[in-house]
PDB file of C-alpha atoms in Angstrom:
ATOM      1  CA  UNK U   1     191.527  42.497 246.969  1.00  0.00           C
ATOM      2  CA  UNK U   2     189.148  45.558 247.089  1.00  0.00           C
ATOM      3  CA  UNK U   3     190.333  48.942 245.538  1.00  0.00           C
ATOM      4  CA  UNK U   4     191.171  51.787 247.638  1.00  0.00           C
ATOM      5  CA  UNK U   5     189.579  54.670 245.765  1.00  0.00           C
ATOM      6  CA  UNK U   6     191.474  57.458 247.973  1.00  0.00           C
ATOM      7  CA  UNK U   7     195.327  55.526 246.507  1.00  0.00           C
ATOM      8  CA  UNK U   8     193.680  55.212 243.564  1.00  0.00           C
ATOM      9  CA  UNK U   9     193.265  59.006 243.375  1.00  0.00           C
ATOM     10  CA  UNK U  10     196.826  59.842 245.119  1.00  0.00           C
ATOM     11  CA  UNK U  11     198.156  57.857 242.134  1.00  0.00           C
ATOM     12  CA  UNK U  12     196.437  59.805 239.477  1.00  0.00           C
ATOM     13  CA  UNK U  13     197.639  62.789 240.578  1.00  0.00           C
ATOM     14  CA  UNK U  14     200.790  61.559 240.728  1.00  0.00           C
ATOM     15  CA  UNK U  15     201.198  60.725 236.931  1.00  0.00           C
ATOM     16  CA  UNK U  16     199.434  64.186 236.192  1.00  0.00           C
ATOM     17  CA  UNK U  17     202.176  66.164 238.063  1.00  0.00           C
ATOM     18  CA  UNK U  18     205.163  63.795 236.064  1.00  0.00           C
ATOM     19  CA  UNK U  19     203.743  65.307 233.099  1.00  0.00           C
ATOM     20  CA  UNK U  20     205.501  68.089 232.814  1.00  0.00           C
ATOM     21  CA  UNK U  21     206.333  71.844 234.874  1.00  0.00           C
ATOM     22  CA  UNK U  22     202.864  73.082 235.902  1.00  0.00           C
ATOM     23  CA  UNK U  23     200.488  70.817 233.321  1.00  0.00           C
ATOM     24  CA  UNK U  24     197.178  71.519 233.144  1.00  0.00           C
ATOM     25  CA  UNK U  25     194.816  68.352 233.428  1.00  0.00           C
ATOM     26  CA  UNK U  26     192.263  67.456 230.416  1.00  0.00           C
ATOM     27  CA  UNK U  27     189.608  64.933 230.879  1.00  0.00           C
ATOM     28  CA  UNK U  28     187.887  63.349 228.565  1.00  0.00           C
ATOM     29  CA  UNK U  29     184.058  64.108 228.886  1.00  0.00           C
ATOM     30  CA  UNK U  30     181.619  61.651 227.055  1.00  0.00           C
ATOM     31  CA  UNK U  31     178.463  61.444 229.032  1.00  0.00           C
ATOM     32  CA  UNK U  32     177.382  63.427 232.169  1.00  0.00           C
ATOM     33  CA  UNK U  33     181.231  65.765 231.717  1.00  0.00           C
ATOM     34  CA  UNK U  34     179.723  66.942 229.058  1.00  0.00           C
ATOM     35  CA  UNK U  35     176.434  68.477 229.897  1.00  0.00           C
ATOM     36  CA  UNK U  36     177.364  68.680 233.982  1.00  0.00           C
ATOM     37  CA  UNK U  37     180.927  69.090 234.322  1.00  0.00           C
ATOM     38  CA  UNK U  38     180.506  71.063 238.057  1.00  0.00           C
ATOM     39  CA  UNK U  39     183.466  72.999 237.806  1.00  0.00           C
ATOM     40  CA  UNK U  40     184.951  76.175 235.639  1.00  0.00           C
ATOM     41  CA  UNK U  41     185.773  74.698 232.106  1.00  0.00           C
ATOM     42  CA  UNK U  42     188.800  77.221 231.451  1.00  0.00           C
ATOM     43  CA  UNK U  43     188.743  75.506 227.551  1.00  0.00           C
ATOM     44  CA  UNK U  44     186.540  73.080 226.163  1.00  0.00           C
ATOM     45  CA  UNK U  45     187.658  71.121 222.695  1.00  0.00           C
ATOM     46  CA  UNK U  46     185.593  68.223 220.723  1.00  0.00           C
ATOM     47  CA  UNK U  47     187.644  65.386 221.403  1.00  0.00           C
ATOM     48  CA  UNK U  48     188.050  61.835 219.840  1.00  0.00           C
ATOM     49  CA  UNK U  49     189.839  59.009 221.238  1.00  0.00           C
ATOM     50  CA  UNK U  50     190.076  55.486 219.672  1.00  0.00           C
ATOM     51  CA  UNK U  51     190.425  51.964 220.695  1.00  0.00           C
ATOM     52  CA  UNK U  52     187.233  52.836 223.309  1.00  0.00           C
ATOM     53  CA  UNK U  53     183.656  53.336 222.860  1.00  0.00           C
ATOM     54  CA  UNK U  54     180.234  55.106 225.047  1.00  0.00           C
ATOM     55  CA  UNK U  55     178.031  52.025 226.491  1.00  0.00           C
ATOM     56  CA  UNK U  56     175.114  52.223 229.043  1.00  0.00           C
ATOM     57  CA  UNK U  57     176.503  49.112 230.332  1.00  0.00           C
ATOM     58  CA  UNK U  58     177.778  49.687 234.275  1.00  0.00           C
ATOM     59  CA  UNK U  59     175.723  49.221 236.786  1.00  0.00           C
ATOM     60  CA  UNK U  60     174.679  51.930 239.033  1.00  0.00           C
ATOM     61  CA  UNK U  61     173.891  51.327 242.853  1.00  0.00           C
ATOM     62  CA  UNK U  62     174.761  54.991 243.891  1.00  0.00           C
ATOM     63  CA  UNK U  63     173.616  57.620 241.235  1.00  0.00           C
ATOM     64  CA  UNK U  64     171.752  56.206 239.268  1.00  0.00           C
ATOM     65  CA  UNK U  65     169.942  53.434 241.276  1.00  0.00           C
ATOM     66  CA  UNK U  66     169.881  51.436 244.134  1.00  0.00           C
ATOM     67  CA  UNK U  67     170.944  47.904 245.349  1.00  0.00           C
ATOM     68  CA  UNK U  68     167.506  46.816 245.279  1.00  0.00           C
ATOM     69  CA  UNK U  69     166.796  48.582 241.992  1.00  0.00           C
ATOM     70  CA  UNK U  70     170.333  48.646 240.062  1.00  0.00           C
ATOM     71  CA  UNK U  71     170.298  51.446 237.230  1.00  0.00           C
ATOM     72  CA  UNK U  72     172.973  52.088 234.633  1.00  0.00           C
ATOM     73  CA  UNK U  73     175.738  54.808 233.471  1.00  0.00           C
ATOM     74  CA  UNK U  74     177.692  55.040 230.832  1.00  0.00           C
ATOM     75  CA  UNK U  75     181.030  53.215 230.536  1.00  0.00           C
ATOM     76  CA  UNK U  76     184.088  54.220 227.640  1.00  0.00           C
ATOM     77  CA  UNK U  77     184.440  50.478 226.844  1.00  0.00           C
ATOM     78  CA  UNK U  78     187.390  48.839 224.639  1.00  0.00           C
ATOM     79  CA  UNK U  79     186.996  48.844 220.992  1.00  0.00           C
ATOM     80  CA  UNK U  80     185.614  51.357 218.451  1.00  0.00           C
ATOM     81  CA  UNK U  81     185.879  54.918 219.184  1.00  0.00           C
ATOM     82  CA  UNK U  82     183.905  57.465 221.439  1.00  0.00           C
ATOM     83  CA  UNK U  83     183.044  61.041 219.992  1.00  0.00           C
ATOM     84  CA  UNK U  84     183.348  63.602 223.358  1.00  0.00           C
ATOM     85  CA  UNK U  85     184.558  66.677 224.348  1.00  0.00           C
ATOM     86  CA  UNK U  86     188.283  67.667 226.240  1.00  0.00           C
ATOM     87  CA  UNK U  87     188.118  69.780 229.114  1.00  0.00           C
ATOM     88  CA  UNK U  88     191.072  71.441 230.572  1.00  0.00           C
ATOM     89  CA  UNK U  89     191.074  72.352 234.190  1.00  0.00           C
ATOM     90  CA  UNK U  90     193.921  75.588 234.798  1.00  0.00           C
ATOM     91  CA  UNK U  91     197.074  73.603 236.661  1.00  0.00           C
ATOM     92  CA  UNK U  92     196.596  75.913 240.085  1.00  0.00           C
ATOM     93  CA  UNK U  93     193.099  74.478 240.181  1.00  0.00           C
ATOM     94  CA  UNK U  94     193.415  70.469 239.871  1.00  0.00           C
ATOM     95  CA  UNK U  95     194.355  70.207 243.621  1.00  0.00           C
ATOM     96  CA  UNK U  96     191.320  71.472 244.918  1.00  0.00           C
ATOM     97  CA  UNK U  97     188.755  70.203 242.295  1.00  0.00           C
ATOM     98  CA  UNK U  98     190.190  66.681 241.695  1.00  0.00           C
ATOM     99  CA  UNK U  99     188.499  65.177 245.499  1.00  0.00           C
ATOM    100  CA  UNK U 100     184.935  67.078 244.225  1.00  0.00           C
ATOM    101  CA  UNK U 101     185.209  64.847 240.586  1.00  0.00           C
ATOM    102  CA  UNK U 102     186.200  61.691 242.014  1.00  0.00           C
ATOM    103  CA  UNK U 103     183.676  61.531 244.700  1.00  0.00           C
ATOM    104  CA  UNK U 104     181.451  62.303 241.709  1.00  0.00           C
ATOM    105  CA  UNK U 105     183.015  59.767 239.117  1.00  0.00           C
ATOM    106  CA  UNK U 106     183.798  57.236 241.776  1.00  0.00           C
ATOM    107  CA  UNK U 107     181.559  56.433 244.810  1.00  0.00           C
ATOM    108  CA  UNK U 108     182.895  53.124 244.453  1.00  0.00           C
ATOM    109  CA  UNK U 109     185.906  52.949 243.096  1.00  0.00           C
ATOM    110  CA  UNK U 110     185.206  50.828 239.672  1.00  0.00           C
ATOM    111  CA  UNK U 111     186.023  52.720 236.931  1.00  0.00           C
ATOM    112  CA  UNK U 112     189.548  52.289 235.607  1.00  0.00           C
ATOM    113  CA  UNK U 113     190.939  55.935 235.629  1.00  0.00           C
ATOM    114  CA  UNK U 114     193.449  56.061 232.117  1.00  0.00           C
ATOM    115  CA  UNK U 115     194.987  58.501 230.144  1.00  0.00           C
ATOM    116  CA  UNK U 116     194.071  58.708 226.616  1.00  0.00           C
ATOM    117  CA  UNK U 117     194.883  60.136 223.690  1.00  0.00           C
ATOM    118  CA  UNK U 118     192.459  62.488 222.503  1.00  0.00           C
ATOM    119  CA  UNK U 119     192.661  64.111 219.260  1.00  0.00           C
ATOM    120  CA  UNK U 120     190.890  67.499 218.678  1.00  0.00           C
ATOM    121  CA  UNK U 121     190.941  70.603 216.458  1.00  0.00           C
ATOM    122  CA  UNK U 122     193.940  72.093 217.722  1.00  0.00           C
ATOM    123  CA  UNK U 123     196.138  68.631 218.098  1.00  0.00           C
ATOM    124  CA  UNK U 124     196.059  66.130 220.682  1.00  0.00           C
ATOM    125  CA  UNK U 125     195.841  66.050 224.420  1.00  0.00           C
ATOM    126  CA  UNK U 126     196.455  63.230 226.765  1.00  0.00           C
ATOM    127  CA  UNK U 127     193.390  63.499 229.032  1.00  0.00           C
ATOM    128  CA  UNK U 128     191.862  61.175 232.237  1.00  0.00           C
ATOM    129  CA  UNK U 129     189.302  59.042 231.115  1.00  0.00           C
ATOM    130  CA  UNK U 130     186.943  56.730 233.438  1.00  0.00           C
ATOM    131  CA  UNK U 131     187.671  53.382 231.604  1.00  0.00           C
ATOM    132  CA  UNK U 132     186.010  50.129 232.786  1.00  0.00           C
ATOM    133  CA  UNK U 133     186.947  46.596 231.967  1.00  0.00           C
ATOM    134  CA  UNK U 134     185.020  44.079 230.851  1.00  0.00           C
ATOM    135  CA  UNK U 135     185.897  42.088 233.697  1.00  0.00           C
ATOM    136  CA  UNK U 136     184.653  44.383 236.196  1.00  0.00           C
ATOM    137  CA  UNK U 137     181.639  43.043 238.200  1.00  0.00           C
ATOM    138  CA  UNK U 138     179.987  46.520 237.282  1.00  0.00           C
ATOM    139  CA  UNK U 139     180.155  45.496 233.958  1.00  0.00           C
ATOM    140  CA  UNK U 140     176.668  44.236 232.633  1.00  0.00           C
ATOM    141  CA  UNK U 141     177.584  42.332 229.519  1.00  0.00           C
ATOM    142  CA  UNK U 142     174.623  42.510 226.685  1.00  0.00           C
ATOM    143  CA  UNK U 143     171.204  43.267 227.947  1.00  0.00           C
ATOM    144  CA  UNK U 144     168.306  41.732 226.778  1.00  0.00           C
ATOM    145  CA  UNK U 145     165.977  44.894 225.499  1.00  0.00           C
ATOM    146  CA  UNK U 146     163.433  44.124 228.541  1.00  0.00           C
ATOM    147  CA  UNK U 147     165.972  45.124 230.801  1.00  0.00           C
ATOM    148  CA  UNK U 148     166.455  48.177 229.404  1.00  0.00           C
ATOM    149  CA  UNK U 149     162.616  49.084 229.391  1.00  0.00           C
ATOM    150  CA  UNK U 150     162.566  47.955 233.191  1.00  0.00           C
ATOM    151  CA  UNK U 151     165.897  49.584 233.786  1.00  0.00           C
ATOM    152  CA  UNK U 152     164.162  53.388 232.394  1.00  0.00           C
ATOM    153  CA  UNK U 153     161.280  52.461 234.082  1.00  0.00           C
ATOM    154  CA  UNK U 154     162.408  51.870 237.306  1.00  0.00           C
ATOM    155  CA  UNK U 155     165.499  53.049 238.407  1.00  0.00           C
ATOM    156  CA  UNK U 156     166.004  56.008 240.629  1.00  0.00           C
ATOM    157  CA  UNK U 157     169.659  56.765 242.854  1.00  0.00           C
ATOM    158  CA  UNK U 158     171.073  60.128 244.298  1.00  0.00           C
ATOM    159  CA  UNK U 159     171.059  61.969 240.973  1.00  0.00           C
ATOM    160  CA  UNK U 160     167.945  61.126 239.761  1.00  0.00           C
ATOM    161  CA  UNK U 161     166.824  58.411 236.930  1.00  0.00           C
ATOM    162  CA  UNK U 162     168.758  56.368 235.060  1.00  0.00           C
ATOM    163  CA  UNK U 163     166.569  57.331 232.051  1.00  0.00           C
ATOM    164  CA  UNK U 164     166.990  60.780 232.608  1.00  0.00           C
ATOM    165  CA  UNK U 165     170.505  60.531 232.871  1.00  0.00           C
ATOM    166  CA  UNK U 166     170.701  59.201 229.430  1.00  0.00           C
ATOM    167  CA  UNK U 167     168.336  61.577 227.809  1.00  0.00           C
ATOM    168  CA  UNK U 168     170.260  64.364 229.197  1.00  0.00           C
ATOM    169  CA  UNK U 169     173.140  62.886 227.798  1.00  0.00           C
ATOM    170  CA  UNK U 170     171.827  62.283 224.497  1.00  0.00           C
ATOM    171  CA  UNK U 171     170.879  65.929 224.210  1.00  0.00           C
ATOM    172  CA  UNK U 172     174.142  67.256 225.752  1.00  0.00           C
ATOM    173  CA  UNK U 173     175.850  65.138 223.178  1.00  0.00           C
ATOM    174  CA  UNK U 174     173.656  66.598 220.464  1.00  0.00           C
ATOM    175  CA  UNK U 175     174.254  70.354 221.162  1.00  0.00           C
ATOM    176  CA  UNK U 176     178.139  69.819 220.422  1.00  0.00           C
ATOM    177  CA  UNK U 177     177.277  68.237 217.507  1.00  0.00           C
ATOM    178  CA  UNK U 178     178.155  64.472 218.564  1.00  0.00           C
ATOM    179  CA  UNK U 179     175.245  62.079 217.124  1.00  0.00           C
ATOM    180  CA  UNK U 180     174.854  58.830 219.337  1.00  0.00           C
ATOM    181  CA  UNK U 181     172.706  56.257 217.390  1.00  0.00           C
ATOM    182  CA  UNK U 182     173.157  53.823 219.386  1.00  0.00           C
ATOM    183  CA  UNK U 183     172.374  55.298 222.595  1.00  0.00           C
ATOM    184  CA  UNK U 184     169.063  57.053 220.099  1.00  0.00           C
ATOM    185  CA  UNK U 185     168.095  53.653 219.183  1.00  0.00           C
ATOM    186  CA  UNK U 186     168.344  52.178 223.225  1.00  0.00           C
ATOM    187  CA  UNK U 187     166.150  55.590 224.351  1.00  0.00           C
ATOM    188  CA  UNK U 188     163.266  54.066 221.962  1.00  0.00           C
ATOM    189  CA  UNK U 189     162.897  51.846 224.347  1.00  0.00           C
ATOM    190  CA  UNK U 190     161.977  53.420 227.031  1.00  0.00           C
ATOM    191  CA  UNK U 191     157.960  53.679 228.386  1.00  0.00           C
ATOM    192  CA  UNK U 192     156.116  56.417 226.677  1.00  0.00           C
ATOM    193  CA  UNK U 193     154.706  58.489 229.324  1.00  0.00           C
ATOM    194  CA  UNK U 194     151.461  58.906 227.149  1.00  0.00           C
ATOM    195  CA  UNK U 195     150.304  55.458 227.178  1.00  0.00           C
ATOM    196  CA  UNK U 196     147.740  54.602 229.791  1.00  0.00           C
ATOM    197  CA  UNK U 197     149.429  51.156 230.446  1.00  0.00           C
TER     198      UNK U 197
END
């Protein structure tokens, strides 16, 4: 049965306003959120949440490739934990902004929006999350390392490259402090732009 992303956002917003008289909204930011969030932050917290982790493993059609040329974005995946930031949009704002982020987050409606528990400096938050299963069809399963050099070579959608998309990340990551090996040790390989080949 194929998702109806416009429910699928009536129904977020519906748990968000049984939380409470007037609640703000937190999301969890762990990859573009964090460096290109596209909205006012009123309050901005490093975040962790367990029992999911950051992968580069959903394919992108939209922003970050094509159908003919598939790129990839970043997934919070189940198991581990994922080192982000929680951003709190002001309660009189969600209304308007909400349509903006999902048409953002969810061209196609694939991720799996959740509420998670993030914990932070000044105690914990329940914020949205874009979860995806592993047995979404968006979900690429391991990668052999020549798809990934392909993949960064390649792959170009609305918002640009897939490769940039993960550097940017990787940096926006870094300037809060979050350290990503594993997304430092996939960037190695991509093409260096020196060589001649």
């Amino acid at each position: 049965m194929p998702r109806d992303g416009a429910r699928m956002l009536q129904q977020t917003l519906a748990q968000w306003r049984a939380q409470g008289p007037r609640p703000d909204l937190w999301l969890f930011a762990y990859a573009s959120l964090v460096w290109r969030p596209e909205f006012e932050v009123a309050e901005s917290r490093p975040a962790r949440v367990h029992g999911h982790h950051r992968a580069l493993k959903m394919w992108s059609r939209i922003n970050r490739g094509t159908e003919e040329c598939p790129g990839l974005v970043f997934a919070l995946l189940p198991g581990g934990c994922c080192d982000g930031l929680a951003l709190r949009l002001p309660h009189d704002e969600v209304e308007a902004r909400m349509p903006a982020l999902w048409a953002r987050e969810m061209p196609r409606p694939t991720y799996d929006p959740k509420w998670v528990l993030c914990h932070t400096p000044q105690g914990p938050v329940r914020a949205l999350a874009f979860t995806l299963s592993r047995r979404s069809p968006s979900y690429t399963g391991a990668l052999p390392p020549e798809r990934y050099r392909q993949i960064f070579a390649q792959s170009c959608g609305r918002y640009g490259t897939t490769l940039d998309y993960a550097r940017q990340t990787l940096h926006g990551l870094a300037e809060h402090g979050i350290h990503d090996h594993a997304l430092e040790r996939l960037l190695r390989l991509a093409p260096d732009p020196t060589d001649p080949a």
